[in-house]
């Protein structure tokens, strides 16, 4: 959905300290209700993960669509007001998980898919920064030779628009 909303509002999201909002939101929205639910159910031993799923999991029950449409409305309003992938920057719990796993990978220096750059080939056209759906300053990253950014989703838009082939995918540590 956020890719579609970029067509409606492609202004860059302000990055910086506001990107840190997703971490407390992640803790409060996911962990506190989950821990409370487990505790009120009587502990981990009393939870049946397949409760009411003998017919499969579906949103086709009465009232289920309300939750779905409220989420769609929230994503839409936020994307139109704040800009490119604003939900990812400020609210997304999946982003927190991915960033945490990426930090662990970097800590242990495990090999993975990553971006690499050659600053000598860069013509400073800044098309890479304009194409980045995460509003990152890719041009600055190329110039500094540091392509690792926890907010990067490795979409490859910067690789695709770079006419000088200064940015590429690599696999390594």
PDB file of N, CA, C and O in Angstrom, residues 5 8-9 37 72 75 78 83 94-95 99 102 117 124 128 137 150 157-158 173:
ATOM      1  N   UNK A   5       0.889   4.729  -2.310  1.00  0.00           N
ATOM      2  CA  UNK A   5       0.742   6.074  -1.759  1.00  0.00           C
ATOM      3  C   UNK A   5       1.903   6.987  -2.119  1.00  0.00           C
ATOM      4  O   UNK A   5       1.761   8.211  -2.084  1.00  0.00           O
ATOM      5  N   UNK A   8       0.926   9.266  -4.737  1.00  0.00           N
ATOM      6  CA  UNK A   8       0.085  10.384  -4.317  1.00  0.00           C
ATOM      7  C   UNK A   8       0.859  11.441  -3.536  1.00  0.00           C
ATOM      8  O   UNK A   8       0.551  12.623  -3.620  1.00  0.00           O
ATOM      9  N   UNK A   9       1.826  11.006  -2.748  1.00  0.00           N
ATOM     10  CA  UNK A   9       2.628  11.939  -1.952  1.00  0.00           C
ATOM     11  C   UNK A   9       4.052  11.393  -1.886  1.00  0.00           C
ATOM     12  O   UNK A   9       4.336  10.500  -1.098  1.00  0.00           O
ATOM     13  N   UNK A  37      -2.132 -10.453  28.265  1.00  0.00           N
ATOM     14  CA  UNK A  37      -3.045 -11.520  27.839  1.00  0.00           C
ATOM     15  C   UNK A  37      -2.573 -12.875  28.346  1.00  0.00           C
ATOM     16  O   UNK A  37      -3.379 -13.681  28.820  1.00  0.00           O
ATOM     17  N   UNK A  72      -6.457   0.288   7.311  1.00  0.00           N
ATOM     18  CA  UNK A  72      -6.265   0.854   5.971  1.00  0.00           C
ATOM     19  C   UNK A  72      -6.403   2.375   6.019  1.00  0.00           C
ATOM     20  O   UNK A  72      -5.609   3.106   5.425  1.00  0.00           O
ATOM     21  N   UNK A  75      -3.234   3.878   7.674  1.00  0.00           N
ATOM     22  CA  UNK A  75      -2.098   3.867   6.744  1.00  0.00           C
ATOM     23  C   UNK A  75      -2.252   4.956   5.692  1.00  0.00           C
ATOM     24  O   UNK A  75      -1.312   5.675   5.378  1.00  0.00           O
ATOM     25  N   UNK A  78      -1.934   8.598   7.176  1.00  0.00           N
ATOM     26  CA  UNK A  78      -0.563   8.888   7.580  1.00  0.00           C
ATOM     27  C   UNK A  78       0.355   9.030   6.374  1.00  0.00           C
ATOM     28  O   UNK A  78       1.208   9.921   6.329  1.00  0.00           O
ATOM     29  N   UNK A  83       4.252  11.535   4.135  1.00  0.00           N
ATOM     30  CA  UNK A  83       5.160  11.292   3.013  1.00  0.00           C
ATOM     31  C   UNK A  83       5.526   9.839   2.824  1.00  0.00           C
ATOM     32  O   UNK A  83       4.859   8.939   3.341  1.00  0.00           O
ATOM     33  N   UNK A  94       7.277  -4.367  12.476  1.00  0.00           N
ATOM     34  CA  UNK A  94       8.133  -5.252  11.695  1.00  0.00           C
ATOM     35  C   UNK A  94       9.486  -4.587  11.466  1.00  0.00           C
ATOM     36  O   UNK A  94      10.528  -5.251  11.488  1.00  0.00           O
ATOM     37  N   UNK A  95       9.492  -3.260  11.259  1.00  0.00           N
ATOM     38  CA  UNK A  95      10.745  -2.536  11.079  1.00  0.00           C
ATOM     39  C   UNK A  95      11.640  -2.684  12.307  1.00  0.00           C
ATOM     40  O   UNK A  95      12.855  -2.851  12.179  1.00  0.00           O
ATOM     41  N   UNK A  99      15.295  -4.284  12.041  1.00  0.00           N
ATOM     42  CA  UNK A  99      16.448  -3.484  12.449  1.00  0.00           C
ATOM     43  C   UNK A  99      17.219  -4.189  13.559  1.00  0.00           C
ATOM     44  O   UNK A  99      18.450  -4.236  13.545  1.00  0.00           O
ATOM     45  N   UNK A 102      19.123  -7.028  12.063  1.00  0.00           N
ATOM     46  CA  UNK A 102      20.251  -6.490  11.287  1.00  0.00           C
ATOM     47  C   UNK A 102      21.397  -6.062  12.194  1.00  0.00           C
ATOM     48  O   UNK A 102      22.574  -6.264  11.877  1.00  0.00           O
ATOM     49  N   UNK A 117      29.281   0.501  -2.663  1.00  0.00           N
ATOM     50  CA  UNK A 117      29.372   1.673  -3.518  1.00  0.00           C
ATOM     51  C   UNK A 117      30.816   1.941  -3.919  1.00  0.00           C
ATOM     52  O   UNK A 117      31.759   1.505  -3.263  1.00  0.00           O
ATOM     53  N   UNK A 124      27.396  12.531  -8.634  1.00  0.00           N
ATOM     54  CA  UNK A 124      26.691  13.448  -7.734  1.00  0.00           C
ATOM     55  C   UNK A 124      25.371  13.948  -8.324  1.00  0.00           C
ATOM     56  O   UNK A 124      24.978  15.080  -8.101  1.00  0.00           O
ATOM     57  N   UNK A 128      19.796   8.782  -6.854  1.00  0.00           N
ATOM     58  CA  UNK A 128      19.664   7.689  -5.883  1.00  0.00           C
ATOM     59  C   UNK A 128      18.899   8.136  -4.646  1.00  0.00           C
ATOM     60  O   UNK A 128      18.036   7.419  -4.147  1.00  0.00           O
ATOM     61  N   UNK A 137      19.486   9.636   2.517  1.00  0.00           N
ATOM     62  CA  UNK A 137      20.409  10.398   1.682  1.00  0.00           C
ATOM     63  C   UNK A 137      21.450   9.426   1.139  1.00  0.00           C
ATOM     64  O   UNK A 137      22.563   9.322   1.648  1.00  0.00           O
ATOM     65  N   UNK A 150      20.424   1.260   8.994  1.00  0.00           N
ATOM     66  CA  UNK A 150      19.411   0.363   9.551  1.00  0.00           C
ATOM     67  C   UNK A 150      18.030   0.600   8.954  1.00  0.00           C
ATOM     68  O   UNK A 150      17.190  -0.298   8.970  1.00  0.00           O
ATOM     69  N   UNK A 157      16.150   0.439  -5.419  1.00  0.00           N
ATOM     70  CA  UNK A 157      15.786   1.591  -6.251  1.00  0.00           C
ATOM     71  C   UNK A 157      17.011   2.436  -6.575  1.00  0.00           C
ATOM     72  O   UNK A 157      17.150   2.914  -7.701  1.00  0.00           O
ATOM     73  N   UNK A 158      17.894   2.610  -5.616  1.00  0.00           N
ATOM     74  CA  UNK A 158      19.109   3.391  -5.856  1.00  0.00           C
ATOM     75  C   UNK A 158      20.021   2.699  -6.865  1.00  0.00           C
ATOM     76  O   UNK A 158      20.651   3.345  -7.705  1.00  0.00           O
ATOM     77  N   UNK A 173      30.439  -9.626   4.527  1.00  0.00           N
ATOM     78  CA  UNK A 173      30.367  -9.206   5.930  1.00  0.00           C
ATOM     79  C   UNK A 173      30.400  -7.706   6.018  1.00  0.00           C
ATOM     80  O   UNK A 173      31.129  -7.035   5.419  1.00  0.00           O
TER      81      UNK A 173
END
